[in-house]
Coordinates of C-alpha atoms and ligand atoms in Angstrom, one line a residue:
Chain A
M278 CA 30.4 56.4 42.7
A279 CA 27.4 55.5 44.8
L280 CA 24.3 57.7 44.4
L281 CA 24.0 58.0 48.1
D282 CA 26.8 57.4 50.6
I283 CA 26.2 57.7 54.3
K284 CA 29.3 57.8 56.4
N285 CA 29.6 57.5 60.2
L286 CA 26.2 59.2 60.5
S287 CA 25.2 59.9 64.0
K288 CA 22.2 61.7 65.5
S289 CA 21.2 62.5 69.1
F290 CA 18.0 63.9 70.5
G291 CA 19.5 65.7 73.6
D292 CA 21.1 62.9 75.6
L293 CA 19.5 60.2 73.6
E294 CA 22.0 58.7 71.0
V295 CA 19.7 57.4 68.3
L296 CA 22.1 56.8 65.5
K297 CA 25.7 55.9 66.6
D298 CA 27.6 55.1 63.5
V299 CA 25.7 54.3 60.5
N300 CA 27.3 53.6 57.2
I301 CA 25.1 52.8 54.2
S302 CA 25.8 53.2 50.5
V303 CA 23.2 53.0 47.7
E304 CA 24.1 52.5 44.1
K305 CA 21.9 54.0 41.3
G306 CA 19.0 51.7 40.5
E307 CA 19.4 49.7 43.7
V308 CA 16.5 48.7 46.1
V309 CA 17.7 48.7 49.6
V310 CA 15.3 47.4 52.3
V311 CA 16.0 48.4 55.9
I312 CA 14.7 46.2 58.7
G313 CA 15.1 46.4 62.5
P314 CA 13.2 46.5 65.8
S315 CA 11.1 49.5 66.8
G316 CA 13.3 52.3 68.1
S317 CA 16.5 51.2 66.3
G318 CA 16.7 54.4 64.4
K319 CA 15.5 53.5 61.0
S320 CA 13.1 56.4 60.5
T321 CA 15.6 58.8 61.9
M322 CA 18.2 57.6 59.6
L323 CA 15.9 58.1 56.6
R324 CA 14.9 61.6 57.9
C325 CA 18.6 62.5 58.2
V326 CA 19.0 61.5 54.5
N327 CA 16.6 64.3 53.3
L328 CA 17.6 66.5 56.2
L329 CA 14.2 66.5 57.9
E330 CA 16.6 65.9 60.8
Q331 CA 19.9 67.6 61.1
P332 CA 22.6 64.9 61.6
T333 CA 24.8 65.4 64.7
G334 CA 27.8 64.0 62.9
G335 CA 29.0 62.2 59.9
E336 CA 28.6 62.9 56.3
I337 CA 26.0 62.1 53.7
F338 CA 27.3 62.2 50.1
Y339 CA 24.8 62.6 47.4
Q340 CA 26.4 62.1 43.9
G341 CA 29.7 62.7 45.7
E342 CA 28.7 66.0 47.4
D343 CA 28.5 66.3 51.1
I344 CA 24.8 67.6 51.7
V345 CA 25.0 67.9 55.5
K346 CA 27.2 71.0 55.0
C347 CA 25.3 72.4 51.9
G348 CA 23.2 74.7 54.1
K349 CA 20.8 76.8 52.0
E350 CA 20.7 74.7 48.9
V351 CA 18.8 72.0 51.0
T352 CA 15.5 72.7 49.2
Q353 CA 17.3 72.1 45.9
Y354 CA 18.7 68.9 47.1
R355 CA 15.3 67.7 48.5
K356 CA 13.7 68.1 45.1
H357 CA 15.8 65.1 44.0
V358 CA 15.0 62.9 47.0
G359 CA 11.4 61.9 47.2
M360 CA 9.8 60.7 50.5
V361 CA 6.8 58.5 51.2
F362 CA 5.6 58.6 54.7
Q363 CA 3.9 56.1 56.9
R364 CA 0.8 58.4 57.4
F365 CA 0.7 59.5 53.7
N366 CA 0.7 63.3 54.6
L367 CA -1.3 64.2 51.7
F368 CA -2.7 67.9 51.5
P369 CA -6.2 67.6 52.7
L370 CA -7.5 70.8 50.9
K371 CA -6.2 69.7 47.5
T372 CA -7.7 67.3 45.2
V373 CA -5.7 64.2 44.3
L374 CA -4.7 65.9 41.0
D375 CA -3.5 69.0 42.7
N376 CA -1.6 67.0 45.4
V377 CA 0.4 65.5 42.6
M378 CA 0.8 68.4 40.3
F379 CA 1.4 71.3 42.7
A380 CA 5.0 70.8 43.5
P381 CA 6.1 70.5 40.0
T382 CA 4.3 73.6 38.9
K383 CA 5.5 75.7 41.9
L384 CA 9.0 74.4 42.2
N385 CA 10.0 73.3 38.7
K386 CA 7.9 76.0 37.0
L387 CA 6.3 73.2 34.9
A388 CA 3.4 74.7 32.8
K389 CA 0.1 73.8 34.2
E390 CA -1.1 71.7 31.2
E391 CA 2.2 69.8 31.1
A392 CA 2.1 69.1 34.9
K393 CA -1.5 68.0 34.7
E394 CA -0.9 65.7 31.9
K395 CA 2.1 64.2 33.7
A396 CA 0.2 63.9 37.0
I397 CA -2.8 62.0 35.2
Q398 CA -0.3 59.7 33.8
L399 CA 1.3 59.0 37.2
L400 CA -2.1 58.6 38.8
N401 CA -2.9 56.1 36.2
K402 CA 0.2 54.2 36.8
V403 CA -0.7 53.8 40.5
G404 CA -4.2 52.7 39.5
L405 CA -6.0 55.8 40.4
G406 CA -6.8 57.6 37.1
N407 CA -10.4 57.4 38.1
K408 CA -9.9 59.4 41.2
I409 CA -8.2 62.6 40.2
L410 CA -10.9 64.9 41.4
S411 CA -11.4 63.3 44.7
Y412 CA -10.1 64.6 48.0
P413 CA -7.7 62.6 50.1
S414 CA -10.4 62.1 52.7
E415 CA -12.5 60.3 50.2
L416 CA -9.9 57.7 49.6
S417 CA -8.9 54.6 51.4
G418 CA -5.6 54.4 53.2
G419 CA -4.0 52.3 50.3
Q420 CA -5.3 54.8 47.7
Q421 CA -4.0 57.7 49.7
Q422 CA -0.6 56.0 49.9
R423 CA -0.6 55.5 46.2
V424 CA -1.3 59.1 45.6
A425 CA 1.6 59.9 47.9
I426 CA 3.7 57.8 45.8
A427 CA 2.6 59.6 42.6
R428 CA 3.1 63.0 44.3
A429 CA 6.8 62.0 45.2
L430 CA 7.2 60.7 41.6
A431 CA 6.0 63.9 40.0
M432 CA 9.1 65.7 41.1
E433 CA 11.2 63.0 39.2
P434 CA 13.4 62.2 42.0
D435 CA 16.7 60.3 41.8
I436 CA 15.8 58.3 44.7
L437 CA 12.8 57.5 46.7
L438 CA 12.7 56.9 50.5
F439 CA 9.9 55.0 52.1
D440 CA 9.2 55.0 55.8
E441 CA 7.0 52.0 56.6
P442 CA 4.7 52.9 53.7
T443 CA 2.2 50.1 54.5
S444 CA 2.1 49.9 58.3
A445 CA -0.8 52.3 58.7
L446 CA -2.9 50.4 56.3
D447 CA -5.5 47.6 56.7
P448 CA -4.1 44.3 55.7
Q449 CA -6.1 43.9 52.6
L450 CA -4.9 47.3 51.3
V451 CA -1.2 46.6 51.6
G452 CA -1.0 44.5 48.5
D453 CA -1.9 47.3 46.1
V454 CA 0.9 49.7 47.6
L455 CA 3.5 47.0 47.4
E456 CA 2.5 46.2 43.9
V457 CA 3.1 49.7 42.8
M458 CA 6.5 49.8 44.7
K459 CA 7.5 46.5 42.9
Q460 CA 6.7 48.1 39.6
L461 CA 8.9 51.0 40.4
A462 CA 11.7 48.7 41.5
K463 CA 11.3 47.1 38.2
E464 CA 11.6 50.2 36.2
G465 CA 14.9 50.9 37.9
M466 CA 14.0 53.4 40.6
T467 CA 16.5 53.8 43.3
M468 CA 14.7 53.0 46.6
V469 CA 15.5 52.8 50.3
V470 CA 12.5 51.2 52.0
V471 CA 12.1 50.9 55.6
T472 CA 9.4 48.1 56.2
H473 CA 8.2 45.2 58.2
E474 CA 7.1 43.4 55.0
M475 CA 9.5 40.6 54.8
G476 CA 7.9 39.1 51.8
F477 CA 8.6 42.4 49.9
A478 CA 12.2 42.5 51.1
K479 CA 12.8 38.9 49.9
E480 CA 11.2 39.5 46.5
V481 CA 12.3 43.0 45.6
A482 CA 15.4 44.0 47.6
D483 CA 18.7 43.9 46.1
R484 CA 20.1 44.3 49.6
V485 CA 18.7 44.1 53.1
I486 CA 20.1 46.2 56.0
F487 CA 19.4 45.2 59.5
M488 CA 19.6 48.1 62.0
D489 CA 19.6 47.8 65.7
G490 CA 20.5 50.2 68.5
G491 CA 21.6 53.0 66.1
Y492 CA 24.0 50.8 64.1
V493 CA 23.8 48.8 60.9
V494 CA 24.3 45.3 62.4
E495 CA 24.4 43.3 59.2
E496 CA 23.8 43.8 55.4
D497 CA 23.5 41.3 52.7
T498 CA 21.4 40.0 49.9
P499 CA 17.9 39.0 51.0
H500 CA 18.7 35.4 50.4
A501 CA 21.8 35.5 52.6
I502 CA 20.1 37.6 55.4
F503 CA 16.9 35.5 55.6
S504 CA 18.4 32.0 55.2
A505 CA 21.7 32.4 57.1
P506 CA 21.8 35.5 59.2
K507 CA 25.3 36.0 60.9
D508 CA 24.7 38.3 63.8
D509 CA 22.8 36.9 66.8
R510 CA 20.6 40.1 66.9
T511 CA 19.6 39.6 63.3
K512 CA 18.8 36.0 64.1
A513 CA 16.8 36.9 67.1
F514 CA 14.9 39.6 65.2
L515 CA 14.1 37.5 62.2
A516 CA 13.1 34.6 64.4
R517 CA 10.5 37.0 66.0
V518 CA 9.1 38.5 62.7
L519 CA 9.1 35.5 60.5
K520 CA 7.2 33.2 62.9
Chain B
M140 CA -49.9 102.2 79.4
E141 CA -50.3 103.0 75.9
F142 CA -47.9 102.0 73.1
H143 CA -47.4 103.5 69.7
F144 CA -45.4 101.0 67.9
K145 CA -46.8 101.8 64.5
R146 CA -45.9 105.4 64.7
A147 CA -42.5 104.6 66.2
F148 CA -41.9 102.1 63.5
E149 CA -42.8 104.4 60.7
T150 CA -40.6 107.3 61.8
L151 CA -37.6 105.5 63.7
G152 CA -37.6 102.7 61.1
P153 CA -36.0 104.5 58.0
S154 CA -33.5 106.1 60.3
L155 CA -32.5 102.7 61.6
L156 CA -32.2 101.3 58.1
D157 CA -29.4 104.0 57.5
G158 CA -28.0 102.8 60.8
V159 CA -28.0 99.3 59.6
G160 CA -26.0 100.4 56.6
V161 CA -23.4 101.9 59.0
V162 CA -23.3 98.7 61.0
I163 CA -22.7 96.6 58.0
Y164 CA -20.0 98.8 56.6
V165 CA -18.1 99.0 59.9
T166 CA -18.4 95.2 60.5
L167 CA -17.4 94.3 57.0
V168 CA -14.5 96.6 56.9
G169 CA -13.6 96.1 60.5
F170 CA -13.7 92.3 60.3
S171 CA -11.8 92.0 57.2
L172 CA -9.0 94.1 58.6
S173 CA -9.1 92.3 61.9
L174 CA -8.6 89.0 60.0
I175 CA -5.4 90.6 58.4
V176 CA -4.2 91.9 61.7
A177 CA -4.8 88.6 63.4
L178 CA -2.8 86.6 60.8
L179 CA 0.1 89.0 60.9
L180 CA 0.0 88.9 64.7
A181 CA -0.3 85.2 64.8
L182 CA 2.7 84.8 62.4
G183 CA 4.7 87.4 64.3
R184 CA 4.1 85.4 67.5
L185 CA 5.3 82.2 66.0
S186 CA 8.4 83.7 64.5
K187 CA 11.8 82.9 65.8
I188 CA 12.6 86.6 66.5
K189 CA 12.4 86.7 70.3
P190 CA 12.1 90.5 70.8
L191 CA 9.3 90.6 68.3
V192 CA 7.4 87.7 70.0
R193 CA 7.7 89.6 73.4
I194 CA 6.4 92.9 72.1
L195 CA 3.6 91.3 70.4
S196 CA 2.6 89.3 73.4
I197 CA 2.7 92.5 75.5
F198 CA 0.6 94.3 73.0
I199 CA -2.0 91.6 72.9
E200 CA -2.1 91.4 76.7
I201 CA -2.6 95.2 76.8
I202 CA -5.5 95.0 74.2
R203 CA -7.2 92.0 75.9
G204 CA -6.8 93.6 79.3
T205 CA -8.6 96.8 78.4
P206 CA -12.3 97.2 77.5
L207 CA -13.0 97.6 73.8
L208 CA -15.1 100.8 74.7
V209 CA -12.0 102.4 76.3
Q210 CA -10.0 101.6 73.2
F211 CA -12.6 103.3 71.1
F212 CA -12.3 106.4 73.2
Y213 CA -8.6 106.3 73.1
I214 CA -8.3 106.1 69.4
Y215 CA -11.0 108.7 68.9
Y216 CA -10.0 111.3 71.4
V217 CA -6.4 110.6 72.6
V218 CA -4.5 109.4 69.6
Q219 CA -5.1 112.5 67.5
I220 CA -3.9 114.7 70.5
F221 CA -0.7 112.8 70.3
I222 CA -0.3 113.1 66.6
N223 CA -1.0 116.8 66.6
G224 CA 1.3 117.4 69.6
I225 CA 4.2 115.5 67.9
S226 CA 3.9 117.1 64.7
D227 CA 3.7 120.6 66.5
M228 CA 7.1 119.7 68.0
L229 CA 8.4 118.9 64.6
G230 CA 7.1 122.3 63.4
F231 CA 4.2 121.3 61.3
E232 CA 0.8 122.7 61.8
T233 CA -1.6 119.6 61.6
H234 CA -5.2 119.5 62.8
M235 CA -5.8 115.9 62.4
Q236 CA -9.4 114.9 63.1
I237 CA -10.1 111.3 62.9
Q238 CA -13.6 110.4 61.8
A239 CA -15.7 108.4 64.3
V240 CA -16.4 105.7 61.9
T241 CA -12.7 105.3 61.0
A242 CA -11.9 105.3 64.7
G243 CA -14.4 102.5 65.2
I244 CA -13.0 100.4 62.3
I245 CA -9.5 100.8 63.6
G246 CA -10.5 99.9 67.1
F247 CA -12.3 96.7 65.8
A248 CA -9.3 95.8 63.6
I249 CA -6.9 96.0 66.5
N250 CA -9.1 94.5 69.3
Y251 CA -10.6 91.6 67.3
G252 CA -7.3 91.2 65.5
C253 CA -5.8 90.4 68.9
Y254 CA -8.4 87.9 70.0
I255 CA -8.6 86.2 66.6
S256 CA -4.8 86.0 66.3
E257 CA -4.9 83.5 69.3
V258 CA -7.4 81.5 67.4
I259 CA -5.3 81.4 64.3
R260 CA -2.1 80.7 66.2
S261 CA -3.5 77.7 67.9
A262 CA -4.9 76.5 64.6
I263 CA -1.5 76.7 62.9
V264 CA 0.1 74.9 65.8
A265 CA -2.5 72.3 65.7
I266 CA -1.9 71.4 62.0
D267 CA -0.4 67.9 61.7
P268 CA 3.4 68.3 61.5
G269 CA 3.3 65.7 58.7
Q270 CA 2.0 68.5 56.6
R271 CA 5.1 70.5 57.0
E272 CA 7.4 67.4 56.4
A273 CA 5.6 66.5 53.3
G274 CA 6.0 69.9 52.0
L275 CA 9.6 70.2 53.0
A276 CA 10.4 66.7 51.5
L277 CA 9.0 67.9 48.2
G278 CA 11.5 70.8 48.1
F279 CA 9.4 73.7 49.5
S280 CA 11.0 76.1 51.9
E281 CA 9.7 76.6 55.3
K282 CA 8.0 79.9 54.1
Q283 CA 6.4 78.3 51.3
V284 CA 5.2 75.4 53.3
M285 CA 3.5 78.0 55.7
L286 CA 2.1 79.8 52.9
Y287 CA 0.8 77.1 50.7
F288 CA -0.2 74.4 53.2
I289 CA -0.3 75.4 56.9
I290 CA -2.1 78.8 56.7
P291 CA -4.9 77.8 54.4
A292 CA -5.6 74.7 56.5
A293 CA -5.5 76.7 59.8
L294 CA -7.7 79.5 58.4
R295 CA -10.2 76.9 57.1
N296 CA -10.3 75.2 60.5
S297 CA -10.9 78.5 62.2
I298 CA -13.9 79.5 60.1
P299 CA -16.4 78.4 62.7
V300 CA -14.7 80.6 65.4
F301 CA -14.5 83.6 62.9
G302 CA -18.3 83.3 62.6
N303 CA -18.8 83.6 66.2
Y304 CA -16.6 86.7 66.3
L305 CA -18.4 88.1 63.3
V306 CA -21.8 88.0 65.2
M307 CA -20.1 89.4 68.2
M308 CA -18.7 92.4 66.3
V309 CA -22.2 93.2 64.8
K310 CA -23.4 93.6 68.4
D311 CA -20.4 95.4 69.6
T312 CA -21.1 98.2 66.9
S313 CA -23.5 99.6 69.6
L314 CA -20.5 100.6 71.6
L315 CA -19.8 103.1 68.8
A316 CA -22.7 105.3 70.0
M317 CA -20.3 106.5 72.7
I318 CA -18.0 108.0 70.2
T319 CA -20.8 109.7 68.2
V320 CA -21.0 107.1 65.3
Q321 CA -24.5 107.3 64.0
E322 CA -25.3 103.5 64.4
L323 CA -28.4 102.0 65.7
L324 CA -28.2 102.7 69.4
L325 CA -27.3 106.4 69.0
R326 CA -30.1 106.9 66.5
T327 CA -32.7 105.2 68.8
K328 CA -31.6 107.0 71.9
T329 CA -31.9 110.4 70.0
Y330 CA -35.4 109.5 68.8
A331 CA -36.5 108.1 72.2
S332 CA -35.4 111.3 73.9
Q333 CA -37.3 113.4 71.5
T334 CA -40.5 111.5 71.4
F335 CA -40.6 109.8 74.8
L336 CA -41.5 106.5 73.0
T337 CA -38.9 104.8 75.1
V338 CA -40.4 101.3 75.2
E339 CA -41.2 101.2 71.5
S340 CA -37.8 102.6 70.4
Y341 CA -35.6 100.3 72.5
T342 CA -37.9 97.3 71.5
I343 CA -37.5 98.0 67.9
L344 CA -33.8 98.5 68.3
A345 CA -33.5 95.1 70.1
L346 CA -35.4 93.5 67.2
M347 CA -33.2 95.2 64.7
Y348 CA -30.1 93.6 66.2
L349 CA -31.9 90.3 66.0
V350 CA -32.9 90.7 62.5
I351 CA -29.2 91.0 61.6
S352 CA -27.5 88.6 64.0
L353 CA -30.0 85.6 63.8
P354 CA -29.7 85.0 60.1
L355 CA -25.9 85.5 60.5
S356 CA -25.6 82.9 63.2
K357 CA -27.7 80.6 61.2
L358 CA -25.4 81.1 58.2
C359 CA -22.5 80.3 60.4
T360 CA -23.9 77.0 61.6
I361 CA -24.7 76.1 58.1
I362 CA -21.2 76.8 56.9
E363 CA -19.7 75.0 59.9
R364 CA -21.8 71.8 59.0
R365 CA -20.7 72.0 55.6
L366 CA -17.1 72.2 56.4
K367 CA -17.4 69.2 58.8
Q368 CA -19.1 67.0 56.1
S369 CA -16.4 67.8 53.5
K370 CA -13.6 66.9 55.8
Ligands
ATP774 N1 12.2 64.2 67.4 C1 12.6 63.2 68.4 N2 12.8 63.7 69.5 C2 13.3 62.8 70.5 N3 13.5 61.5 70.4 C3 13.2 61.0 69.1 C4 12.8 61.8 68.0 N4 12.4 61.0 67.0 C5 12.8 59.8 67.3 N5 13.1 59.8 68.6 C6 13.6 58.5 69.3 O1 14.7 57.9 68.6 C7 14.6 56.5 68.7 C8 14.5 55.9 67.4 O2 13.3 56.4 66.7 P1 13.1 55.9 65.1 O3 11.7 56.5 64.9 O4 14.2 56.3 64.3 O5 13.0 54.4 65.3 P2 12.4 53.4 64.3 O6 13.5 52.4 64.0 O7 11.9 54.1 63.0 O8 11.2 52.7 65.0 P3 9.7 52.2 64.4 O9 10.0 50.8 63.9 O10 8.9 52.2 65.7 O11 9.3 53.3 63.5 C9 13.3 56.3 69.6 O12 13.8 55.9 70.8 C10 12.6 57.5 69.5 O13 11.7 57.8 70.7
MG775 MG1 10.0 54.4 62.2

């Protein structure tokens, strides 16, 4: 059974059909990279997965259970699905440490000491052990994004969703964030990553999904997608971004 | 013309110091309550319960459309007539007599609460929606997101405006003279009419207000600057 199984997902904003018929399945431990032109519905698809957007139609099975219908257990479900945003969205009034340990103490009733220890461990892992008492505004974009990753990890999610985690960063800061993500992939974290970093896709992805116009147009191993794309839209897109 | 500032200061001064106590007490209690009222009104107006939003909007319009002084009179003289009348009809004997200071505090809490609620409401709306999404994505409920992330940030962003209202309230306490609160203006007026030291008395009164409000404004500016720096 797949960890995550998106079936016939559709989403409209008013008259605008953003997702038409999306089918994606993610196995435990898999790294799936989603690529596609702007406006193709990548973010909307990710946001539907943790129900930040309510799907208009279709089903999303998480460990075999349809979470679209689960209603009020949605907060329970979201604890298992971490999300990293393009713009980090750290809590500006909290220190780096508090950003990371707040959710586990409040939501998982973890003892303060234990949560703190774990948070420091995670912050060390993303290379920010020396910044725990800083405020987000005192950090670079790349550092903030690594805190955001640590914050998501602190809830011990089964799967992590990334929505263009590096596209708000200065080019020289992208590397550190990608490095952390590679490390996570190596440790077996299940990840769905929307990104324009084709190098990352080639190197880390188990599978690459190309979306266009609200559909999954093509999916395959990175090698197959990048060396021999089948669909004309995939070819055109890759020709544009790889040039 | 001959002035007797020294005499006026020596006799009016101590009485005004008592008045300052009243002003500080009313402002501190009134302002704290107005912040609570403001937060509740702001949250009420942001709720999804349509009738509640309507009622609160109308209430705020009424308060903002009438003078604060009239509201003080209303609370001090009119409300107790209603309360006593209604309890009469229900068969109780009540002779509720609200204290002037209490009426003043209630008036401030409601009036300033309405104005400040608009400040808080727009501060809440102005918080980056990414904050809510980050909170929800971690597994917090909408209510928890509001309580833990949105409200603290909105309140913090409103602090400079709170400061302005605080200074305004200090000055508005002079209106309470009209409902017999022994604040600064009423004490001065009584003194001036007894001694005919009109120029001296009202000059000292004006200085008194400056002595309170200038440092307060200064303090607000400093706090505002600090907040900007740490952002
Ligand atoms: N809340 C919303 N209300 C209305 N339209 C929306 C909303 N969110 C997204 N859209 C529209 O849906 C379409 C797909 O947006 P989405 O953000 O999912 O694309 P994307 O593939 O992530 O693009 P990008 O690469 O630019 O991030 C766009 O046309 C966008 O304008
Ligand atoms: Mg997007």
